[in-house]
PDB file of C-alpha atoms and ligand atoms in Angstrom:
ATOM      1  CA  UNK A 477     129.758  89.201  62.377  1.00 95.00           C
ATOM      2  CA  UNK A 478     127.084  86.778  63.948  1.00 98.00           C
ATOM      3  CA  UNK A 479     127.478  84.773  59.946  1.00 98.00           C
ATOM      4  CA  UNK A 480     131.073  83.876  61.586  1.00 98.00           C
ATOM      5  CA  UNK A 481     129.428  82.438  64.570  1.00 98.00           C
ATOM      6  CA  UNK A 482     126.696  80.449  63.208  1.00 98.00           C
ATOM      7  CA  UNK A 483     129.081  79.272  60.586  1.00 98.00           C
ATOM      8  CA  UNK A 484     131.554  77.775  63.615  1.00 98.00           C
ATOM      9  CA  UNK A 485     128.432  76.434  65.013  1.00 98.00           C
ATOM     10  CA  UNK A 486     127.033  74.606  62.167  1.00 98.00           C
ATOM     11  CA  UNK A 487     130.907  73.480  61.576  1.00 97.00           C
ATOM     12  CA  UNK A 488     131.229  71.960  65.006  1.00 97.00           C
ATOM     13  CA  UNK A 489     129.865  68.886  65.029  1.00 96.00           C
ATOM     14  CA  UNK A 490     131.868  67.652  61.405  1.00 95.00           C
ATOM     15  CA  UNK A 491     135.458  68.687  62.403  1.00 91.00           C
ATOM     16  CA  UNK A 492     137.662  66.476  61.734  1.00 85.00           C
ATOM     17  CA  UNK A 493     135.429  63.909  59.300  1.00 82.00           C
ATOM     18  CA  UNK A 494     135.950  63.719  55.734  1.00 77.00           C
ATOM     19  CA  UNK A 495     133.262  64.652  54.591  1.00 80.00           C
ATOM     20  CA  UNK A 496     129.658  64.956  55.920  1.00 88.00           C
ATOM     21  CA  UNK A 497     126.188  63.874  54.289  1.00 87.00           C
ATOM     22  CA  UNK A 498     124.391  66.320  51.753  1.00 87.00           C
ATOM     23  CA  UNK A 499     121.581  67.620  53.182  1.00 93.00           C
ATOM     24  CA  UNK A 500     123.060  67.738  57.232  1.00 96.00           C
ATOM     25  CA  UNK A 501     120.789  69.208  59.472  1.00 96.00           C
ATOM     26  CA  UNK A 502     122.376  72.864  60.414  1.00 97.00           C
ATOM     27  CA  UNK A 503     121.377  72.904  63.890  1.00 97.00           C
ATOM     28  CA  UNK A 504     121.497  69.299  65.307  1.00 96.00           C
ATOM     29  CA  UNK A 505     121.508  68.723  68.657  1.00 96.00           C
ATOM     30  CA  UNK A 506     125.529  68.400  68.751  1.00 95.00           C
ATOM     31  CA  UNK A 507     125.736  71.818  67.603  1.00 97.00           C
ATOM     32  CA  UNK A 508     128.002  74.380  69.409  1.00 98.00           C
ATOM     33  CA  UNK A 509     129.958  77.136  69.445  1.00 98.00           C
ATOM     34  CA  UNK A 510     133.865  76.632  69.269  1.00 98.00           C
ATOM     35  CA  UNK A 511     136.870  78.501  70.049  1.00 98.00           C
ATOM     36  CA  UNK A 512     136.314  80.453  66.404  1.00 98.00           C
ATOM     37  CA  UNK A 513     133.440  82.265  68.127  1.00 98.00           C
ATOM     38  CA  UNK A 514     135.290  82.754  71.695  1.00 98.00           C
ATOM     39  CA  UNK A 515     138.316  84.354  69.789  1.00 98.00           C
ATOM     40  CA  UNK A 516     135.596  86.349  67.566  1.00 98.00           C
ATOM     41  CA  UNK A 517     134.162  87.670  70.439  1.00 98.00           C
ATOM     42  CA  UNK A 518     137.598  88.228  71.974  1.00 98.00           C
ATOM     43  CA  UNK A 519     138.912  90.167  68.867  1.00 98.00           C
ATOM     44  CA  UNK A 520     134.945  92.116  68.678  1.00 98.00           C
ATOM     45  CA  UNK A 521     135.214  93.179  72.737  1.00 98.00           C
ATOM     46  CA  UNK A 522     138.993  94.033  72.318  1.00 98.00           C
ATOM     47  CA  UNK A 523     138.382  96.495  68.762  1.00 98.00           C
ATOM     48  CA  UNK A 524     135.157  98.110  70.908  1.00 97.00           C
ATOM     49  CA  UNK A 525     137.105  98.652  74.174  1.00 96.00           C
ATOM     50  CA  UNK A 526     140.631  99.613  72.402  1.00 96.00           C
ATOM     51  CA  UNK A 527     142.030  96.914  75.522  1.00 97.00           C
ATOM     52  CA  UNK A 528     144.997  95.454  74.634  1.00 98.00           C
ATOM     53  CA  UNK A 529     144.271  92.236  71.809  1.00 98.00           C
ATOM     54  CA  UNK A 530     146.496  89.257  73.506  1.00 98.00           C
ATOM     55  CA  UNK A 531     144.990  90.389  76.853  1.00 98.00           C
ATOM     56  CA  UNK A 532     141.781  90.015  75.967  1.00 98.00           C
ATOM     57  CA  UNK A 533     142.127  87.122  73.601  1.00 98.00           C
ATOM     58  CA  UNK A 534     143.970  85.210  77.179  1.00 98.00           C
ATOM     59  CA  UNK A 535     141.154  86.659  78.947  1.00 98.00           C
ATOM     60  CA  UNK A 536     138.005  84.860  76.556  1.00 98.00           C
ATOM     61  CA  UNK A 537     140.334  81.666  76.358  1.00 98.00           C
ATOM     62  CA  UNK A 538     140.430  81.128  79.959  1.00 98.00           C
ATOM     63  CA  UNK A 539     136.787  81.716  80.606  1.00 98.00           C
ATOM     64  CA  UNK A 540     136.166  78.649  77.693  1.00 98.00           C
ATOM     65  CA  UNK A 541     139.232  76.459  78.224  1.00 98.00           C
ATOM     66  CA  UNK A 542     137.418  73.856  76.564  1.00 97.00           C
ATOM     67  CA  UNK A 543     136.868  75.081  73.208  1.00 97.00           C
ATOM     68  CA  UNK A 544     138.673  73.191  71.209  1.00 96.00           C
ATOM     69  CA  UNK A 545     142.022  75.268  70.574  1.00 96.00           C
ATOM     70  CA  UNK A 546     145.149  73.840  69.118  1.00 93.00           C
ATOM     71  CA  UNK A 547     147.867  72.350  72.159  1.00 95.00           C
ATOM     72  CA  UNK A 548     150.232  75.567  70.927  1.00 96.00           C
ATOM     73  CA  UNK A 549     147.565  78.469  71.186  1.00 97.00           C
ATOM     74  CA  UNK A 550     145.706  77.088  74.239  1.00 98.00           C
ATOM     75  CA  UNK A 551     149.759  77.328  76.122  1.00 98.00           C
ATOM     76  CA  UNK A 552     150.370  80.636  74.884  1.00 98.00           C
ATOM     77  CA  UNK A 553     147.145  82.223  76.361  1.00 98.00           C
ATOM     78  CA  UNK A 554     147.542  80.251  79.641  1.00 98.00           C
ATOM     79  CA  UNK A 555     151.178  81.910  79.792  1.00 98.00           C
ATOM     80  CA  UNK A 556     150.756  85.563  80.465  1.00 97.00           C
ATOM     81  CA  UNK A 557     152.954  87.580  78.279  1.00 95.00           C
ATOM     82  CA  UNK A 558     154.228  84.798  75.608  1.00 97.00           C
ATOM     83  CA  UNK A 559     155.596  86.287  72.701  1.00 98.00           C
ATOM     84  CA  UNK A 560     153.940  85.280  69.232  1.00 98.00           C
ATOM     85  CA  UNK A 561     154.949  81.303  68.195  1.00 97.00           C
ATOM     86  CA  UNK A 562     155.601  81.416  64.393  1.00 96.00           C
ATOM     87  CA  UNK A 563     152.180  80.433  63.668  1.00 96.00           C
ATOM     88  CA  UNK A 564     150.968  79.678  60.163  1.00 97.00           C
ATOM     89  CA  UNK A 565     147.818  78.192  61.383  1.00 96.00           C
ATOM     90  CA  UNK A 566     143.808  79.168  60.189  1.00 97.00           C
ATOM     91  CA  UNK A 567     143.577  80.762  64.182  1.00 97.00           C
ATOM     92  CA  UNK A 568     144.140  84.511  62.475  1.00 98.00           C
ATOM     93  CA  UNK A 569     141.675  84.612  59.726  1.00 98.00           C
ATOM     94  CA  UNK A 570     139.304  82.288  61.776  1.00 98.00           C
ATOM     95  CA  UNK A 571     138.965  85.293  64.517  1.00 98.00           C
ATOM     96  CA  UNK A 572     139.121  88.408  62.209  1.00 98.00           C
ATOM     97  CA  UNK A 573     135.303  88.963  61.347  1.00 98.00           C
ATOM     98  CA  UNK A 574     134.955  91.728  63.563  1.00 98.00           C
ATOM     99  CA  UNK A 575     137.824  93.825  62.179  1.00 98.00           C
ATOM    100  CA  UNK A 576     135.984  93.698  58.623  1.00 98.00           C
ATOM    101  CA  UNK A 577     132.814  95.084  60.041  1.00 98.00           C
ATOM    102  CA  UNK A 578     134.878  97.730  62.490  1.00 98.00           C
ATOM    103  CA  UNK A 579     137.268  98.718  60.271  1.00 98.00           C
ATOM    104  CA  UNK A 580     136.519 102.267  58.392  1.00 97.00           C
ATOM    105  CA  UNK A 581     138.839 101.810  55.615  1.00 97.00           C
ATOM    106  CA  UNK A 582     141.432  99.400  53.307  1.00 97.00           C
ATOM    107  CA  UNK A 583     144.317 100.877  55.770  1.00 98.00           C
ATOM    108  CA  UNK A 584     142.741 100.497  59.073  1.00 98.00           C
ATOM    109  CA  UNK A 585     141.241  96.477  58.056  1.00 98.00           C
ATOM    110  CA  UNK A 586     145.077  95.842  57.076  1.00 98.00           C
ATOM    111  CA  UNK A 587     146.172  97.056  60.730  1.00 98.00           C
ATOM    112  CA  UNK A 588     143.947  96.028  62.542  1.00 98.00           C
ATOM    113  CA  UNK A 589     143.910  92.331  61.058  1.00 98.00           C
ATOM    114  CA  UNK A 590     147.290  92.301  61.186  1.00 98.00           C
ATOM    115  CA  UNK A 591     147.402  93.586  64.587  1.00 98.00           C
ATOM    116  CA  UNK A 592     144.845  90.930  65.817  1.00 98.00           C
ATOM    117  CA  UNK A 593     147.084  88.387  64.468  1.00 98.00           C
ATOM    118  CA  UNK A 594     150.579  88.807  64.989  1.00 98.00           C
ATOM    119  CA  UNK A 595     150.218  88.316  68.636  1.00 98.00           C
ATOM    120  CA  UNK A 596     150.109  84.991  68.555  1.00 98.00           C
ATOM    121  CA  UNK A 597     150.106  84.128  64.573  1.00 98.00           C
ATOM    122  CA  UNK A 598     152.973  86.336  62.752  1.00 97.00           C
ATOM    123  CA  UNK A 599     154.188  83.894  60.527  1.00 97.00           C
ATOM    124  CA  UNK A 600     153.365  85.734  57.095  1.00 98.00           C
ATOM    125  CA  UNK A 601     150.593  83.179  55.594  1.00 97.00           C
ATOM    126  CA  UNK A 602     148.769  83.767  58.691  1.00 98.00           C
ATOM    127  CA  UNK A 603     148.679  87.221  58.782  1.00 98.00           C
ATOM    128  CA  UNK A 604     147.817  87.580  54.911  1.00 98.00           C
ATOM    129  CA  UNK A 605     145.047  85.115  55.592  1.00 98.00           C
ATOM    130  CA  UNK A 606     143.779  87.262  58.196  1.00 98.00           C
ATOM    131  CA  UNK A 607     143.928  90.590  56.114  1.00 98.00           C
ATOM    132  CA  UNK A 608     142.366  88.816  53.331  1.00 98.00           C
ATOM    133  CA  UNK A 609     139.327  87.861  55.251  1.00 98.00           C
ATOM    134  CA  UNK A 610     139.228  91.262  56.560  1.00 98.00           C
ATOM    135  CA  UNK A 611     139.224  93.349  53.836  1.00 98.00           C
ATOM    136  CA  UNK A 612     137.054  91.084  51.515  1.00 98.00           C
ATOM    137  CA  UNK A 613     134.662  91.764  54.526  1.00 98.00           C
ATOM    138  CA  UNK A 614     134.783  95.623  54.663  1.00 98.00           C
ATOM    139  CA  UNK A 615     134.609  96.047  50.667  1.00 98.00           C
ATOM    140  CA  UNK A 616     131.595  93.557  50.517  1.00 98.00           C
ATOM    141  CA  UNK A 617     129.986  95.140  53.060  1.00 97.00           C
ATOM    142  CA  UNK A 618     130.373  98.335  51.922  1.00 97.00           C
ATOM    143  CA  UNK A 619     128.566  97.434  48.627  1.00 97.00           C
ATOM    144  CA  UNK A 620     131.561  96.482  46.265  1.00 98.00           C
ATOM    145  CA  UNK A 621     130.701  93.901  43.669  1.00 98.00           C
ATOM    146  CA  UNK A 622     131.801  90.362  44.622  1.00 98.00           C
ATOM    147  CA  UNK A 623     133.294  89.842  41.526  1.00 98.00           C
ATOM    148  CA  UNK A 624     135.804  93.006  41.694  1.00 98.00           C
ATOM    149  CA  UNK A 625     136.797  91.528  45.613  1.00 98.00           C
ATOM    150  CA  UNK A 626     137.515  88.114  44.304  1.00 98.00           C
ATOM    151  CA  UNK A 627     139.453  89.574  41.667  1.00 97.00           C
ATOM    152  CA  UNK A 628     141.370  91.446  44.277  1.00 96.00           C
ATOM    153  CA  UNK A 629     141.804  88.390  46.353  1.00 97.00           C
ATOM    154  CA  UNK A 630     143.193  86.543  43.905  1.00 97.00           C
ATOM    155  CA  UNK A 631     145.685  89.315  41.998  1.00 97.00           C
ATOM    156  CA  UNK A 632     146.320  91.115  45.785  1.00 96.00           C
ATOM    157  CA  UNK A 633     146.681  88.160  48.172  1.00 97.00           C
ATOM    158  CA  UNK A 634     147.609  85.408  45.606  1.00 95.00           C
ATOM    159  CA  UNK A 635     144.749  82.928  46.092  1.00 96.00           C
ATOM    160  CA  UNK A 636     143.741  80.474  43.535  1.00 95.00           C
ATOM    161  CA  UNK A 637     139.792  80.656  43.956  1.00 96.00           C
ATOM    162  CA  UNK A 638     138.969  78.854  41.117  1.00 96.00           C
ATOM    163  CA  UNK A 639     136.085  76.322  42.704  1.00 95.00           C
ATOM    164  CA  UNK A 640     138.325  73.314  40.630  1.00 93.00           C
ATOM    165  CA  UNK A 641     141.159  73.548  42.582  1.00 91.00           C
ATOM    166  CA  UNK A 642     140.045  75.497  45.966  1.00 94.00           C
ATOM    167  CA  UNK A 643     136.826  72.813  46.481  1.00 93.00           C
ATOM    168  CA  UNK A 644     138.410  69.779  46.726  1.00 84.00           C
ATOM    169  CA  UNK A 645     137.720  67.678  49.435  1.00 74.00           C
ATOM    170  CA  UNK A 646     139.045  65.720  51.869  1.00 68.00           C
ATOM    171  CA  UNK A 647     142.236  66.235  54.531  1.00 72.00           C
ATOM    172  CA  UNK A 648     142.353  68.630  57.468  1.00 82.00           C
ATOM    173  CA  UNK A 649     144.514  71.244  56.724  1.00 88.00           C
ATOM    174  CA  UNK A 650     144.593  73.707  59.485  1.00 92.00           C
ATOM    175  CA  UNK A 651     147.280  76.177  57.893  1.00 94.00           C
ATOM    176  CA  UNK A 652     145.865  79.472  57.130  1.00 95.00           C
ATOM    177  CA  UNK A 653     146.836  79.177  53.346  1.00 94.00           C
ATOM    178  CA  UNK A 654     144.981  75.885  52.960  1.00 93.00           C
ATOM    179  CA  UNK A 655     142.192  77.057  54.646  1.00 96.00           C
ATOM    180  CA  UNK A 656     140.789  80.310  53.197  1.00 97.00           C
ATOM    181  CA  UNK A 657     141.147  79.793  49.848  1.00 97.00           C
ATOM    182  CA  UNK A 658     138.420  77.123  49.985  1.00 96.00           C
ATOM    183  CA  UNK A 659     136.509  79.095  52.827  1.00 97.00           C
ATOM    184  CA  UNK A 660     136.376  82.149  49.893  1.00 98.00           C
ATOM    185  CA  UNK A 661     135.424  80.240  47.742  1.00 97.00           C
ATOM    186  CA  UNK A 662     132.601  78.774  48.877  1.00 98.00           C
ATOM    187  CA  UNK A 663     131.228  81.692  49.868  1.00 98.00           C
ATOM    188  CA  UNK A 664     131.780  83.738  46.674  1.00 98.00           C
ATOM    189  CA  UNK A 665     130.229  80.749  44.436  1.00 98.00           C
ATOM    190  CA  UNK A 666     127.223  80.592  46.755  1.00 98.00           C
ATOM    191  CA  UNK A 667     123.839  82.074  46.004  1.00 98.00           C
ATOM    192  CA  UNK A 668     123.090  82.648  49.338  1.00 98.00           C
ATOM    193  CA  UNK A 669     124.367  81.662  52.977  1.00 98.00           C
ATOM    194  CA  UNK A 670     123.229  78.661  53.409  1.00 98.00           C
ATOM    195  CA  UNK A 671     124.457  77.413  50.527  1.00 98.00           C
ATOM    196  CA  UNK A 672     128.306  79.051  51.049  1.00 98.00           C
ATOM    197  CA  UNK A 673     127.872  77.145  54.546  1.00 98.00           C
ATOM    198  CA  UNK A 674     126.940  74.160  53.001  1.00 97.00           C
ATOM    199  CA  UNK A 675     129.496  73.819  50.613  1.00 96.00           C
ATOM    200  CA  UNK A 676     131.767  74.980  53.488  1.00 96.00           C
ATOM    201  CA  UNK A 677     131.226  72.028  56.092  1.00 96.00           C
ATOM    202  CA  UNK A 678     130.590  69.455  53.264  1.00 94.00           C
ATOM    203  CA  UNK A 679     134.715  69.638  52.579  1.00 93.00           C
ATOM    204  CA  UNK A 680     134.970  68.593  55.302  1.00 92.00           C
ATOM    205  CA  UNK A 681     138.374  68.515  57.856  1.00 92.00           C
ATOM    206  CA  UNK A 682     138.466  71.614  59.912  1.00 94.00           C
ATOM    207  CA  UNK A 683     134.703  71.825  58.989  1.00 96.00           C
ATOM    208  CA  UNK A 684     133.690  74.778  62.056  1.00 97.00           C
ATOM    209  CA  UNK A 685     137.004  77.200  61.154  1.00 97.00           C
ATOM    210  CA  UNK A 686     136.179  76.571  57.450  1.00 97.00           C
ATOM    211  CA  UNK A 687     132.511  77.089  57.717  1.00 98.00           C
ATOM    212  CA  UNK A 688     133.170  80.684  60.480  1.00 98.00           C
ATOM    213  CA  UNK A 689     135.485  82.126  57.772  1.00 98.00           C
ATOM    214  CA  UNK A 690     132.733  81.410  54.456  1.00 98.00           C
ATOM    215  CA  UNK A 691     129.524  82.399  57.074  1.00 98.00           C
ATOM    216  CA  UNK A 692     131.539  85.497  57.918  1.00 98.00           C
ATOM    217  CA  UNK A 693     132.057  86.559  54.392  1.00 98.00           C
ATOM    218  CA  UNK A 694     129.245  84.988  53.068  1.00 98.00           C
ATOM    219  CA  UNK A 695     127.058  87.490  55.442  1.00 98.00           C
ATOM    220  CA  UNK A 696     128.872  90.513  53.934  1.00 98.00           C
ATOM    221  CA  UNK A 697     127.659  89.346  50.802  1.00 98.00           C
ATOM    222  CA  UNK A 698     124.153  88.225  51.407  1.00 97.00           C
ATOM    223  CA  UNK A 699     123.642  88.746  54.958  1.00 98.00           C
ATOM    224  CA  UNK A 700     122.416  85.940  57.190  1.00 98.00           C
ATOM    225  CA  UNK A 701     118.699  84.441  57.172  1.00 98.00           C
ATOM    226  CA  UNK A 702     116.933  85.573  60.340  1.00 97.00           C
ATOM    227  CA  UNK A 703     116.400  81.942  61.893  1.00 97.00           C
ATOM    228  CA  UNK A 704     119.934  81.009  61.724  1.00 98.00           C
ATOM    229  CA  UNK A 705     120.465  84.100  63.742  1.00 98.00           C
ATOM    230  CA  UNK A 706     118.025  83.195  66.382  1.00 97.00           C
ATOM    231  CA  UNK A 707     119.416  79.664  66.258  1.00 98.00           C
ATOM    232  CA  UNK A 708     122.733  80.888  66.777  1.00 98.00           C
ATOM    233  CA  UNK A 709     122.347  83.520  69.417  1.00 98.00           C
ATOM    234  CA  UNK A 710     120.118  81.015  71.339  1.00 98.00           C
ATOM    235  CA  UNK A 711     123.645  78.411  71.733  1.00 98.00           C
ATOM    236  CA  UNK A 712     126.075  81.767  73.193  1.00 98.00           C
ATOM    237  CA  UNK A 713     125.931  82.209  76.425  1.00 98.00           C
ATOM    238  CA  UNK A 714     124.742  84.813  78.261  1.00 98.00           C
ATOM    239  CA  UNK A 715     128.136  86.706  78.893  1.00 98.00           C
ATOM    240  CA  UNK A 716     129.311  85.995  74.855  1.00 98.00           C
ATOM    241  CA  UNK A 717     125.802  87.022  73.515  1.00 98.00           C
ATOM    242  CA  UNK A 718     126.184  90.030  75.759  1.00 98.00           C
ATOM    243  CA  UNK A 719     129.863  90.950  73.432  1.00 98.00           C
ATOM    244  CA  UNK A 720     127.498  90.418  70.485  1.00 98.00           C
ATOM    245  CA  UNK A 721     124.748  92.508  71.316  1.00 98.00           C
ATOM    246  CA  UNK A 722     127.306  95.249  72.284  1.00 98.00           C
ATOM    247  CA  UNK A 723     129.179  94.941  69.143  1.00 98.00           C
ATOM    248  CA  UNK A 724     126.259  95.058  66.886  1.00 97.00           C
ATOM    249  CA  UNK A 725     125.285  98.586  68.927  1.00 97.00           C
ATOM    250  CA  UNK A 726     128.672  99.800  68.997  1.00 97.00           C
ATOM    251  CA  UNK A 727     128.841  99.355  65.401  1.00 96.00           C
ATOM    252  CA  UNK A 728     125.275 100.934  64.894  1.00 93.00           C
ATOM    253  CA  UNK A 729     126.932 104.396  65.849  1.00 92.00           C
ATOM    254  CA  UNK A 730     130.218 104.070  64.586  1.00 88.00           C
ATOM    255  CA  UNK A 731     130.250 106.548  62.537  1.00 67.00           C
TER     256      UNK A 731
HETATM  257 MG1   MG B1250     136.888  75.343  66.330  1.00 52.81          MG
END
């Protein structure tokens, strides 16, 4: 799950700019973490403790009020209890990571994804965005060939991955639709996780959410290289590094 962090954190500094230089540096002194990672983290300590998902997601929010959420998202977890808002934005596939790596099977990643979203995001784009991202997580991780889940994407979910059409620069579409398509895409084309990162941010727009979703299943593919890890643990801090480190363990003896 920490490919979904590092990817927000590379992302942050390019959100909102066309389109950055080839070549950026990944971990520039701008770099940090976003609300992508606090609503990871939120979703990762609220699968672990089986606590209650909008709770929890209020709870992270209000400890990082300044993360950079969207006006609608950052009023629904200040009001305690709001009902969902419609929302077809990239918020539910940007925060599922966790459930792909928690999740035991193809039933419980749909739930749970869905579950993790509809609190806030039930419009239907954003809730098939997040199961998407979820299950391409689980059945990469689990040793399924890339090719097979990208066929699945694209005949289950209705995505047109074809790097022509889903790698085209330029805008900043937050909706969940315009969003993973290229975020899949990049990370299926990739060679390795740098380069699904990359190719990620250099779109850019909504270059952190973009680059969290490809890191995240980017790492199920080919895993993350060890000194982006360090890099990106190093810019948590203490308390979110601490939901990390006891999400990695929990998920050590999940059977
Ligand atoms: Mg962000």
């Amino acid at each position: 799950m920490l490919g979904a962090l590092a990817g927000d954190i590379i992302g942050s500094r390019f959100e909102g700019h066309p389109a950055p230089p080839d070549g950026f540096e990944f971990f520039h002194r701008d770099c940090r973490f976003t609300d992508d990672t606090v609503c990871t983290l939120a979703v990762a300590e609220a699968l672990m403790s089986g606590q209650d998902i909008a709770k929890t997601l209020r709870s992270f929010v209000r400890r990082y009020p300044d993360a950079g959420y969207g006006g609608m998202f950052l009023r629904w977890a200040f009001t305690d209890e709001a009902p969902a808002y419609g929302s077809w934005g990239n918020g539910a596939p940007m925060r599922v990571a966790a459930v792909g790596w928690w999740a035991r099977s193809e039933a419980e990643a749909m739930e749970l994804a869905t579950a993790q979203a509809v609190v806030s995001h039930d419009h239907p784009d954003a809730v098939t965005a997040a199961q998407a991202v979820a299950t391409a997580i689980l059945h990469l991780r689990q040793g399924d060939a890339p090719d097979a889940v990208h066929a699945q994407l694209t005949t289950r979910f209705g995505y047109d991955l074809r790097p022509e059409t889903a790698l085209r620069r330029g805008g900043f579409d937050v909706s969940a639709a315009g969003t993973v398509p290229p975020a899949l895409t990049a990370a299926f084309e990739a060679t390795g996780w740098e380069e699904a990162v990359r190719t990620a941010v250099g779109l850019g727009g909504d270059t952190d959410t973009l680059a969290c979703i490809t890191g995240a299943v980017a790492e199920a593919i080919h895993g993350v290289p060890e000194p982006i890890t360090d890099r990106a643990r190093g810019l948590l801090t203490d308390d979110l590094r601490a939901v990390l480190d006891r999400f990695e363990q929990a998920l050590a003896t999940r059977a």
